[in-house]
């Protein structure tokens, strides 16, 4: 009888371990590709286009309601096979991240830039979509990603402006046409060698705020990185392009509060009308409609550490920006994100009138130099920003 109780207890323990199985980097398996044609056909560095060329391997981890997270596997890059009823295809149950691996200029060492923030944001996005596997150990997933980058080290292009773009993605594979939390998912990571966002120096962008569309709103999903936030911006961007503008400056509310630009956070550098002090202003995260960008956070923390001007998180309004420009107080403006780092803004159309802005400004250039210097190992940044692999 005692032996039976012990056996039952052992079965219960094993069942519970299986039921709550986490992502484990120690269980990672690797199947290396034997096909050399993908790398042989890789474009030269100067010909790389964003997101077109995929490297040799991908990381895949399955999750299901019963077994939880499965064994992490690095496999040759390949197409996915999912049911046509998969809920990712019907209800947008999909989220992703954007991060980069760099080859340091001084010693060619491989580096990631603040990857812990990407892991935390991926978990937040999964949680918002009611993807129940979001409580994984981010350090374990990160170790798997590091191994993927090490394996494809030859795909990381060398040179300032060049990097290996990393795209962690989670899709609901549950074959169910009803609307419900997914019972199965696939977390996969693909990588792509990319070149400089700007082929020859900064190319300032022209924006229009005269759009009938709204990107995000309080209580929505603007603060997480899900596919559903991006698809609806295509039409607005296309209409802006037809009018001669590169992107849309997103606003919300009756006061035309500025939120983001395109798919980036946005910053304004101006002089306060009352105090005469210089201020760097960007929208706050408090309303839940602004994406907590890694570049955004890094700029805020760097600028505060400099102590040369005030750094303020609040919603600037377009009437305020227009007035600052008319009074000569608008110094510069820029977008910020992983792909471009910073993107100088030279013009904003508002209520049918173009507001011209100095570009590229000294602050935009300083931020670019500081962030890329840290990313490429040319200067030492704050602890845990540049992570050597």
PDB file of C-alpha atoms in Angstrom, residues 54-351:
ATOM      1  CA  UNK A  54      16.505  35.391 -43.927  1.00  0.00           C
ATOM      2  CA  UNK A  55      19.453  33.670 -42.296  1.00  0.00           C
ATOM      3  CA  UNK A  56      20.033  29.919 -42.091  1.00  0.00           C
ATOM      4  CA  UNK A  57      18.287  28.980 -38.851  1.00  0.00           C
ATOM      5  CA  UNK A  58      15.196  29.718 -36.771  1.00  0.00           C
ATOM      6  CA  UNK A  59      14.167  29.011 -33.198  1.00  0.00           C
ATOM      7  CA  UNK A  60      10.832  27.263 -32.555  1.00  0.00           C
ATOM      8  CA  UNK A  61       9.073  26.539 -29.253  1.00  0.00           C
ATOM      9  CA  UNK A  62       5.550  25.112 -29.160  1.00  0.00           C
ATOM     10  CA  UNK A  63       3.024  25.633 -26.382  1.00  0.00           C
ATOM     11  CA  UNK A  64      -0.259  23.892 -25.727  1.00  0.00           C
ATOM     12  CA  UNK A  65      -2.824  23.995 -22.974  1.00  0.00           C
ATOM     13  CA  UNK A  66      -1.973  20.545 -21.614  1.00  0.00           C
ATOM     14  CA  UNK A  67       1.806  20.225 -21.956  1.00  0.00           C
ATOM     15  CA  UNK A  68       2.686  23.941 -21.745  1.00  0.00           C
ATOM     16  CA  UNK A  69       6.061  24.899 -23.270  1.00  0.00           C
ATOM     17  CA  UNK A  70       7.767  22.235 -25.337  1.00  0.00           C
ATOM     18  CA  UNK A  71      11.424  21.706 -26.120  1.00  0.00           C
ATOM     19  CA  UNK A  72      13.153  24.704 -27.741  1.00  0.00           C
ATOM     20  CA  UNK A  73      14.489  23.739 -31.153  1.00  0.00           C
ATOM     21  CA  UNK A  74      16.823  25.521 -33.539  1.00  0.00           C
ATOM     22  CA  UNK A  75      16.020  24.300 -37.038  1.00  0.00           C
ATOM     23  CA  UNK A  76      16.942  25.195 -40.603  1.00  0.00           C
ATOM     24  CA  UNK A  77      14.808  28.160 -41.688  1.00  0.00           C
ATOM     25  CA  UNK A  78      11.653  26.769 -43.256  1.00  0.00           C
ATOM     26  CA  UNK A  79       8.021  27.527 -43.978  1.00  0.00           C
ATOM     27  CA  UNK A  80       5.441  26.985 -41.265  1.00  0.00           C
ATOM     28  CA  UNK A  81       2.639  24.460 -41.527  1.00  0.00           C
ATOM     29  CA  UNK A  82      -0.509  25.461 -39.660  1.00  0.00           C
ATOM     30  CA  UNK A  83      -4.217  24.784 -39.927  1.00  0.00           C
ATOM     31  CA  UNK A  84      -6.256  27.144 -42.123  1.00  0.00           C
ATOM     32  CA  UNK A  85      -8.480  27.492 -39.056  1.00  0.00           C
ATOM     33  CA  UNK A  86      -5.608  28.702 -36.852  1.00  0.00           C
ATOM     34  CA  UNK A  87      -6.922  31.613 -34.801  1.00  0.00           C
ATOM     35  CA  UNK A  88      -3.886  33.768 -35.655  1.00  0.00           C
ATOM     36  CA  UNK A  89      -5.196  33.897 -39.228  1.00  0.00           C
ATOM     37  CA  UNK A  90      -8.737  34.902 -38.282  1.00  0.00           C
ATOM     38  CA  UNK A  91      -8.560  37.018 -35.146  1.00  0.00           C
ATOM     39  CA  UNK A  92      -5.085  38.517 -35.193  1.00  0.00           C
ATOM     40  CA  UNK A  93      -3.858  36.512 -32.212  1.00  0.00           C
ATOM     41  CA  UNK A  94      -0.245  37.334 -32.993  1.00  0.00           C
ATOM     42  CA  UNK A  95       2.458  39.462 -31.418  1.00  0.00           C
ATOM     43  CA  UNK A  96       6.115  40.088 -32.119  1.00  0.00           C
ATOM     44  CA  UNK A  97       9.288  41.912 -31.168  1.00  0.00           C
ATOM     45  CA  UNK A  98      12.003  43.758 -33.053  1.00  0.00           C
ATOM     46  CA  UNK A  99      15.603  43.681 -31.838  1.00  0.00           C
ATOM     47  CA  UNK A 100      19.098  43.552 -33.305  1.00  0.00           C
ATOM     48  CA  UNK A 101      22.435  41.801 -32.909  1.00  0.00           C
ATOM     49  CA  UNK A 102      25.523  43.900 -33.674  1.00  0.00           C
ATOM     50  CA  UNK A 103      29.110  43.049 -34.496  1.00  0.00           C
ATOM     51  CA  UNK A 104      31.199  45.461 -32.436  1.00  0.00           C
ATOM     52  CA  UNK A 105      33.482  47.751 -34.413  1.00  0.00           C
ATOM     53  CA  UNK A 106      36.581  47.430 -32.152  1.00  0.00           C
ATOM     54  CA  UNK A 107      36.686  43.634 -31.623  1.00  0.00           C
ATOM     55  CA  UNK A 108      33.944  42.029 -33.790  1.00  0.00           C
ATOM     56  CA  UNK A 109      32.236  40.670 -30.666  1.00  0.00           C
ATOM     57  CA  UNK A 110      28.514  39.902 -30.949  1.00  0.00           C
ATOM     58  CA  UNK A 111      26.229  42.150 -28.912  1.00  0.00           C
ATOM     59  CA  UNK A 112      22.547  42.680 -28.158  1.00  0.00           C
ATOM     60  CA  UNK A 113      21.091  46.008 -27.052  1.00  0.00           C
ATOM     61  CA  UNK A 114      18.928  45.876 -23.912  1.00  0.00           C
ATOM     62  CA  UNK A 115      17.275  42.568 -24.890  1.00  0.00           C
ATOM     63  CA  UNK A 116      15.642  42.202 -21.471  1.00  0.00           C
ATOM     64  CA  UNK A 117      13.252  45.010 -22.421  1.00  0.00           C
ATOM     65  CA  UNK A 118      12.197  43.158 -25.559  1.00  0.00           C
ATOM     66  CA  UNK A 119      11.503  39.999 -23.580  1.00  0.00           C
ATOM     67  CA  UNK A 120       9.378  41.914 -21.057  1.00  0.00           C
ATOM     68  CA  UNK A 121       7.412  43.612 -23.830  1.00  0.00           C
ATOM     69  CA  UNK A 122       6.790  40.292 -25.578  1.00  0.00           C
ATOM     70  CA  UNK A 123       5.325  38.942 -22.353  1.00  0.00           C
ATOM     71  CA  UNK A 124       3.125  42.033 -22.029  1.00  0.00           C
ATOM     72  CA  UNK A 125       1.852  41.614 -25.584  1.00  0.00           C
ATOM     73  CA  UNK A 126       1.056  37.948 -25.006  1.00  0.00           C
ATOM     74  CA  UNK A 127      -0.763  38.785 -21.799  1.00  0.00           C
ATOM     75  CA  UNK A 128      -2.874  41.408 -23.590  1.00  0.00           C
ATOM     76  CA  UNK A 129      -3.931  38.766 -26.144  1.00  0.00           C
ATOM     77  CA  UNK A 130      -4.807  36.255 -23.409  1.00  0.00           C
ATOM     78  CA  UNK A 131      -1.985  33.952 -24.493  1.00  0.00           C
ATOM     79  CA  UNK A 132      -1.617  31.883 -21.358  1.00  0.00           C
ATOM     80  CA  UNK A 133       2.030  30.943 -21.799  1.00  0.00           C
ATOM     81  CA  UNK A 134       3.254  34.483 -21.231  1.00  0.00           C
ATOM     82  CA  UNK A 135       4.672  33.778 -17.767  1.00  0.00           C
ATOM     83  CA  UNK A 136       7.849  32.156 -19.096  1.00  0.00           C
ATOM     84  CA  UNK A 137      11.287  32.973 -17.725  1.00  0.00           C
ATOM     85  CA  UNK A 138      12.541  35.711 -20.082  1.00  0.00           C
ATOM     86  CA  UNK A 139      16.169  34.877 -19.358  1.00  0.00           C
ATOM     87  CA  UNK A 140      15.615  31.324 -20.627  1.00  0.00           C
ATOM     88  CA  UNK A 141      14.121  32.503 -23.912  1.00  0.00           C
ATOM     89  CA  UNK A 142      16.923  35.014 -24.252  1.00  0.00           C
ATOM     90  CA  UNK A 143      19.531  32.290 -23.841  1.00  0.00           C
ATOM     91  CA  UNK A 144      17.907  30.382 -26.704  1.00  0.00           C
ATOM     92  CA  UNK A 145      17.975  33.509 -28.872  1.00  0.00           C
ATOM     93  CA  UNK A 146      21.628  34.097 -28.029  1.00  0.00           C
ATOM     94  CA  UNK A 147      22.447  30.572 -29.175  1.00  0.00           C
ATOM     95  CA  UNK A 148      20.569  31.187 -32.425  1.00  0.00           C
ATOM     96  CA  UNK A 149      22.657  34.314 -33.066  1.00  0.00           C
ATOM     97  CA  UNK A 150      25.893  32.511 -32.212  1.00  0.00           C
ATOM     98  CA  UNK A 151      25.022  29.712 -34.624  1.00  0.00           C
ATOM     99  CA  UNK A 152      24.384  32.206 -37.424  1.00  0.00           C
ATOM    100  CA  UNK A 153      27.281  34.490 -36.498  1.00  0.00           C
ATOM    101  CA  UNK A 154      28.478  34.642 -40.105  1.00  0.00           C
ATOM    102  CA  UNK A 155      25.135  36.248 -40.999  1.00  0.00           C
ATOM    103  CA  UNK A 156      25.782  39.250 -38.738  1.00  0.00           C
ATOM    104  CA  UNK A 157      27.190  41.876 -41.116  1.00  0.00           C
ATOM    105  CA  UNK A 158      30.135  43.962 -39.944  1.00  0.00           C
ATOM    106  CA  UNK A 159      30.163  47.731 -40.198  1.00  0.00           C
ATOM    107  CA  UNK A 160      28.396  50.673 -38.621  1.00  0.00           C
ATOM    108  CA  UNK A 161      24.765  50.683 -39.645  1.00  0.00           C
ATOM    109  CA  UNK A 162      24.738  46.935 -40.322  1.00  0.00           C
ATOM    110  CA  UNK A 163      23.157  44.380 -37.994  1.00  0.00           C
ATOM    111  CA  UNK A 164      21.204  41.159 -37.731  1.00  0.00           C
ATOM    112  CA  UNK A 165      17.537  41.994 -37.215  1.00  0.00           C
ATOM    113  CA  UNK A 166      15.844  39.557 -34.823  1.00  0.00           C
ATOM    114  CA  UNK A 167      12.091  38.968 -34.969  1.00  0.00           C
ATOM    115  CA  UNK A 168      10.617  36.918 -32.078  1.00  0.00           C
ATOM    116  CA  UNK A 169       7.004  36.107 -32.926  1.00  0.00           C
ATOM    117  CA  UNK A 170       4.139  34.306 -31.208  1.00  0.00           C
ATOM    118  CA  UNK A 171       1.147  33.047 -33.193  1.00  0.00           C
ATOM    119  CA  UNK A 172      -1.965  31.189 -32.080  1.00  0.00           C
ATOM    120  CA  UNK A 173      -2.040  27.860 -33.927  1.00  0.00           C
ATOM    121  CA  UNK A 174      -5.242  26.661 -32.269  1.00  0.00           C
ATOM    122  CA  UNK A 175      -7.447  25.291 -35.116  1.00  0.00           C
ATOM    123  CA  UNK A 176     -10.685  26.844 -33.901  1.00  0.00           C
ATOM    124  CA  UNK A 177     -13.025  29.280 -35.651  1.00  0.00           C
ATOM    125  CA  UNK A 178     -14.593  30.366 -32.384  1.00  0.00           C
ATOM    126  CA  UNK A 179     -13.237  33.422 -30.583  1.00  0.00           C
ATOM    127  CA  UNK A 180     -11.381  32.160 -27.519  1.00  0.00           C
ATOM    128  CA  UNK A 181      -7.996  32.169 -25.823  1.00  0.00           C
ATOM    129  CA  UNK A 182      -5.702  29.913 -27.889  1.00  0.00           C
ATOM    130  CA  UNK A 183      -5.053  26.374 -26.693  1.00  0.00           C
ATOM    131  CA  UNK A 184      -1.913  26.034 -28.799  1.00  0.00           C
ATOM    132  CA  UNK A 185       0.732  28.505 -29.930  1.00  0.00           C
ATOM    133  CA  UNK A 186       4.072  28.686 -31.666  1.00  0.00           C
ATOM    134  CA  UNK A 187       6.840  30.994 -30.532  1.00  0.00           C
ATOM    135  CA  UNK A 188       9.433  31.319 -33.261  1.00  0.00           C
ATOM    136  CA  UNK A 189      12.402  33.578 -33.925  1.00  0.00           C
ATOM    137  CA  UNK A 190      13.749  34.410 -37.367  1.00  0.00           C
ATOM    138  CA  UNK A 191      16.669  36.673 -38.202  1.00  0.00           C
ATOM    139  CA  UNK A 192      17.606  38.839 -41.156  1.00  0.00           C
ATOM    140  CA  UNK A 193      20.815  40.719 -42.026  1.00  0.00           C
ATOM    141  CA  UNK A 194      20.056  44.401 -42.616  1.00  0.00           C
ATOM    142  CA  UNK A 195      21.926  47.495 -43.690  1.00  0.00           C
ATOM    143  CA  UNK A 196      21.725  51.135 -42.635  1.00  0.00           C
ATOM    144  CA  UNK A 197      18.222  52.579 -42.504  1.00  0.00           C
ATOM    145  CA  UNK A 198      19.644  55.624 -44.278  1.00  0.00           C
ATOM    146  CA  UNK A 199      21.890  54.697 -47.206  1.00  0.00           C
ATOM    147  CA  UNK A 200      23.714  58.031 -47.200  1.00  0.00           C
ATOM    148  CA  UNK A 201      23.415  59.983 -43.983  1.00  0.00           C
ATOM    149  CA  UNK A 202      20.153  61.138 -42.460  1.00  0.00           C
ATOM    150  CA  UNK A 203      17.156  61.573 -44.712  1.00  0.00           C
ATOM    151  CA  UNK A 204      14.707  63.834 -42.844  1.00  0.00           C
ATOM    152  CA  UNK A 205      11.076  62.809 -43.191  1.00  0.00           C
ATOM    153  CA  UNK A 206       8.048  64.906 -44.052  1.00  0.00           C
ATOM    154  CA  UNK A 207       4.890  64.151 -42.082  1.00  0.00           C
ATOM    155  CA  UNK A 208       1.221  64.949 -42.296  1.00  0.00           C
ATOM    156  CA  UNK A 209      -1.026  65.273 -39.265  1.00  0.00           C
ATOM    157  CA  UNK A 210      -4.030  65.836 -41.544  1.00  0.00           C
ATOM    158  CA  UNK A 211      -5.384  62.294 -41.407  1.00  0.00           C
ATOM    159  CA  UNK A 212      -8.856  61.058 -40.510  1.00  0.00           C
ATOM    160  CA  UNK A 213      -7.388  57.886 -39.051  1.00  0.00           C
ATOM    161  CA  UNK A 214      -6.393  57.186 -35.439  1.00  0.00           C
ATOM    162  CA  UNK A 215      -3.618  54.747 -34.539  1.00  0.00           C
ATOM    163  CA  UNK A 216      -4.451  54.037 -30.894  1.00  0.00           C
ATOM    164  CA  UNK A 217      -6.554  55.197 -27.973  1.00  0.00           C
ATOM    165  CA  UNK A 218      -6.676  54.765 -24.172  1.00  0.00           C
ATOM    166  CA  UNK A 219      -7.787  51.266 -23.270  1.00  0.00           C
ATOM    167  CA  UNK A 220      -6.793  49.876 -26.675  1.00  0.00           C
ATOM    168  CA  UNK A 221      -3.664  47.993 -27.681  1.00  0.00           C
ATOM    169  CA  UNK A 222      -1.297  50.822 -28.572  1.00  0.00           C
ATOM    170  CA  UNK A 223       1.018  49.914 -25.697  1.00  0.00           C
ATOM    171  CA  UNK A 224       1.740  46.381 -26.949  1.00  0.00           C
ATOM    172  CA  UNK A 225       3.391  45.086 -30.113  1.00  0.00           C
ATOM    173  CA  UNK A 226       0.699  43.149 -31.933  1.00  0.00           C
ATOM    174  CA  UNK A 227       0.066  42.813 -35.650  1.00  0.00           C
ATOM    175  CA  UNK A 228      -3.355  44.399 -35.388  1.00  0.00           C
ATOM    176  CA  UNK A 229      -1.783  47.754 -34.563  1.00  0.00           C
ATOM    177  CA  UNK A 230       0.128  47.905 -37.835  1.00  0.00           C
ATOM    178  CA  UNK A 231      -2.119  46.628 -40.609  1.00  0.00           C
ATOM    179  CA  UNK A 232      -4.683  49.432 -40.251  1.00  0.00           C
ATOM    180  CA  UNK A 233      -1.953  52.074 -40.670  1.00  0.00           C
ATOM    181  CA  UNK A 234      -1.240  51.007 -44.259  1.00  0.00           C
ATOM    182  CA  UNK A 235      -4.040  53.009 -45.848  1.00  0.00           C
ATOM    183  CA  UNK A 236      -3.207  56.145 -43.889  1.00  0.00           C
ATOM    184  CA  UNK A 237       0.451  55.861 -44.900  1.00  0.00           C
ATOM    185  CA  UNK A 238      -0.476  55.310 -48.545  1.00  0.00           C
ATOM    186  CA  UNK A 239      -2.658  58.421 -48.563  1.00  0.00           C
ATOM    187  CA  UNK A 240       0.156  60.410 -46.953  1.00  0.00           C
ATOM    188  CA  UNK A 241       2.565  59.199 -49.660  1.00  0.00           C
ATOM    189  CA  UNK A 242       0.174  60.310 -52.406  1.00  0.00           C
ATOM    190  CA  UNK A 243       0.199  63.803 -50.903  1.00  0.00           C
ATOM    191  CA  UNK A 244       3.997  63.919 -50.868  1.00  0.00           C
ATOM    192  CA  UNK A 245       4.614  62.987 -47.235  1.00  0.00           C
ATOM    193  CA  UNK A 246       6.586  60.054 -45.883  1.00  0.00           C
ATOM    194  CA  UNK A 247       4.396  59.160 -42.917  1.00  0.00           C
ATOM    195  CA  UNK A 248       1.533  60.109 -40.640  1.00  0.00           C
ATOM    196  CA  UNK A 249       1.938  61.987 -37.385  1.00  0.00           C
ATOM    197  CA  UNK A 250      -0.695  60.351 -35.208  1.00  0.00           C
ATOM    198  CA  UNK A 251      -2.956  62.432 -32.978  1.00  0.00           C
ATOM    199  CA  UNK A 252      -5.769  61.704 -30.543  1.00  0.00           C
ATOM    200  CA  UNK A 253      -8.472  63.775 -28.856  1.00  0.00           C
ATOM    201  CA  UNK A 254     -10.150  67.119 -29.409  1.00  0.00           C
ATOM    202  CA  UNK A 255      -6.949  68.979 -28.555  1.00  0.00           C
ATOM    203  CA  UNK A 256      -4.985  67.126 -31.284  1.00  0.00           C
ATOM    204  CA  UNK A 257      -2.532  65.595 -28.844  1.00  0.00           C
ATOM    205  CA  UNK A 258       0.470  64.044 -30.610  1.00  0.00           C
ATOM    206  CA  UNK A 259       1.022  60.354 -29.863  1.00  0.00           C
ATOM    207  CA  UNK A 260       3.413  58.695 -32.328  1.00  0.00           C
ATOM    208  CA  UNK A 261       4.779  58.957 -35.865  1.00  0.00           C
ATOM    209  CA  UNK A 262       4.369  56.089 -38.316  1.00  0.00           C
ATOM    210  CA  UNK A 263       5.474  53.078 -36.277  1.00  0.00           C
ATOM    211  CA  UNK A 264       7.840  55.059 -34.059  1.00  0.00           C
ATOM    212  CA  UNK A 265       7.777  57.118 -30.886  1.00  0.00           C
ATOM    213  CA  UNK A 266       8.162  60.851 -31.447  1.00  0.00           C
ATOM    214  CA  UNK A 267      10.124  63.573 -29.642  1.00  0.00           C
ATOM    215  CA  UNK A 268      10.006  67.377 -29.808  1.00  0.00           C
ATOM    216  CA  UNK A 269      12.847  69.626 -28.632  1.00  0.00           C
ATOM    217  CA  UNK A 270      11.708  73.182 -27.926  1.00  0.00           C
ATOM    218  CA  UNK A 271      11.981  76.168 -25.623  1.00  0.00           C
ATOM    219  CA  UNK A 272       9.299  76.581 -23.005  1.00  0.00           C
ATOM    220  CA  UNK A 273       7.325  79.787 -23.698  1.00  0.00           C
ATOM    221  CA  UNK A 274       7.116  80.707 -20.007  1.00  0.00           C
ATOM    222  CA  UNK A 275      10.478  79.637 -18.593  1.00  0.00           C
ATOM    223  CA  UNK A 276      12.682  79.854 -21.676  1.00  0.00           C
ATOM    224  CA  UNK A 277      14.183  76.488 -20.720  1.00  0.00           C
ATOM    225  CA  UNK A 278      14.863  73.861 -23.345  1.00  0.00           C
ATOM    226  CA  UNK A 279      12.636  70.778 -23.092  1.00  0.00           C
ATOM    227  CA  UNK A 280      12.662  67.376 -24.750  1.00  0.00           C
ATOM    228  CA  UNK A 281       9.040  66.225 -24.843  1.00  0.00           C
ATOM    229  CA  UNK A 282       7.523  62.851 -25.683  1.00  0.00           C
ATOM    230  CA  UNK A 283       4.130  61.282 -25.005  1.00  0.00           C
ATOM    231  CA  UNK A 284       3.802  59.402 -21.689  1.00  0.00           C
ATOM    232  CA  UNK A 285       2.934  55.734 -21.209  1.00  0.00           C
ATOM    233  CA  UNK A 286       0.225  56.478 -18.649  1.00  0.00           C
ATOM    234  CA  UNK A 287      -2.777  56.268 -21.029  1.00  0.00           C
ATOM    235  CA  UNK A 288      -1.923  52.844 -22.446  1.00  0.00           C
ATOM    236  CA  UNK A 289      -1.858  54.073 -26.055  1.00  0.00           C
ATOM    237  CA  UNK A 290       1.899  54.555 -26.525  1.00  0.00           C
ATOM    238  CA  UNK A 291       4.315  51.716 -27.282  1.00  0.00           C
ATOM    239  CA  UNK A 292       7.057  51.512 -24.616  1.00  0.00           C
ATOM    240  CA  UNK A 293       9.882  51.579 -27.158  1.00  0.00           C
ATOM    241  CA  UNK A 294      13.344  50.400 -26.163  1.00  0.00           C
ATOM    242  CA  UNK A 295      14.902  53.297 -28.086  1.00  0.00           C
ATOM    243  CA  UNK A 296      12.399  55.697 -26.504  1.00  0.00           C
ATOM    244  CA  UNK A 297      13.349  54.603 -23.006  1.00  0.00           C
ATOM    245  CA  UNK A 298      17.055  54.729 -23.807  1.00  0.00           C
ATOM    246  CA  UNK A 299      16.802  58.288 -25.147  1.00  0.00           C
ATOM    247  CA  UNK A 300      14.900  59.441 -22.065  1.00  0.00           C
ATOM    248  CA  UNK A 301      17.438  57.864 -19.703  1.00  0.00           C
ATOM    249  CA  UNK A 302      20.436  59.196 -21.619  1.00  0.00           C
ATOM    250  CA  UNK A 303      19.019  62.717 -21.885  1.00  0.00           C
ATOM    251  CA  UNK A 304      18.236  62.802 -18.174  1.00  0.00           C
ATOM    252  CA  UNK A 305      21.762  61.677 -17.363  1.00  0.00           C
ATOM    253  CA  UNK A 306      23.204  64.550 -19.426  1.00  0.00           C
ATOM    254  CA  UNK A 307      21.290  67.141 -17.433  1.00  0.00           C
ATOM    255  CA  UNK A 308      21.539  69.728 -20.222  1.00  0.00           C
ATOM    256  CA  UNK A 309      17.782  70.310 -20.574  1.00  0.00           C
ATOM    257  CA  UNK A 310      14.474  69.194 -19.121  1.00  0.00           C
ATOM    258  CA  UNK A 311      13.064  65.818 -20.175  1.00  0.00           C
ATOM    259  CA  UNK A 312       9.294  65.741 -19.938  1.00  0.00           C
ATOM    260  CA  UNK A 313       6.785  62.970 -20.617  1.00  0.00           C
ATOM    261  CA  UNK A 314       3.494  64.597 -21.558  1.00  0.00           C
ATOM    262  CA  UNK A 315       1.264  64.908 -24.594  1.00  0.00           C
ATOM    263  CA  UNK A 316       2.279  67.850 -26.772  1.00  0.00           C
ATOM    264  CA  UNK A 317      -0.518  69.193 -28.963  1.00  0.00           C
ATOM    265  CA  UNK A 318      -0.263  70.243 -32.578  1.00  0.00           C
ATOM    266  CA  UNK A 319      -1.472  73.806 -31.813  1.00  0.00           C
ATOM    267  CA  UNK A 320       1.378  74.004 -29.287  1.00  0.00           C
ATOM    268  CA  UNK A 321       3.912  72.725 -31.838  1.00  0.00           C
ATOM    269  CA  UNK A 322       2.608  75.156 -34.469  1.00  0.00           C
ATOM    270  CA  UNK A 323       2.878  78.075 -32.040  1.00  0.00           C
ATOM    271  CA  UNK A 324       6.394  77.066 -31.020  1.00  0.00           C
ATOM    272  CA  UNK A 325       7.446  76.974 -34.675  1.00  0.00           C
ATOM    273  CA  UNK A 326       5.876  80.360 -35.405  1.00  0.00           C
ATOM    274  CA  UNK A 327       7.614  81.899 -32.392  1.00  0.00           C
ATOM    275  CA  UNK A 328      11.010  80.356 -33.207  1.00  0.00           C
ATOM    276  CA  UNK A 329      10.960  78.068 -30.150  1.00  0.00           C
ATOM    277  CA  UNK A 330      10.736  74.716 -31.967  1.00  0.00           C
ATOM    278  CA  UNK A 331      14.344  73.565 -32.201  1.00  0.00           C
ATOM    279  CA  UNK A 332      13.987  70.096 -33.747  1.00  0.00           C
ATOM    280  CA  UNK A 333      11.887  66.937 -33.808  1.00  0.00           C
ATOM    281  CA  UNK A 334      12.566  63.263 -34.498  1.00  0.00           C
ATOM    282  CA  UNK A 335      11.065  59.788 -34.460  1.00  0.00           C
ATOM    283  CA  UNK A 336      12.736  56.949 -32.562  1.00  0.00           C
ATOM    284  CA  UNK A 337      12.669  53.175 -33.013  1.00  0.00           C
ATOM    285  CA  UNK A 338      14.763  50.039 -33.437  1.00  0.00           C
ATOM    286  CA  UNK A 339      14.977  50.162 -37.232  1.00  0.00           C
ATOM    287  CA  UNK A 340      16.084  53.776 -37.686  1.00  0.00           C
ATOM    288  CA  UNK A 341      17.345  54.592 -34.157  1.00  0.00           C
ATOM    289  CA  UNK A 342      16.349  58.228 -34.764  1.00  0.00           C
ATOM    290  CA  UNK A 343      14.602  59.743 -37.771  1.00  0.00           C
ATOM    291  CA  UNK A 344      14.803  63.555 -38.137  1.00  0.00           C
ATOM    292  CA  UNK A 345      11.581  65.395 -39.025  1.00  0.00           C
ATOM    293  CA  UNK A 346      11.798  68.322 -41.436  1.00  0.00           C
ATOM    294  CA  UNK A 347       8.111  69.137 -41.974  1.00  0.00           C
ATOM    295  CA  UNK A 348       4.674  68.543 -40.449  1.00  0.00           C
ATOM    296  CA  UNK A 349       1.495  69.390 -42.326  1.00  0.00           C
ATOM    297  CA  UNK A 350      -1.238  70.520 -39.966  1.00  0.00           C
ATOM    298  CA  UNK A 351      -4.611  71.964 -40.932  1.00  0.00           C
TER     299      UNK A 351
END
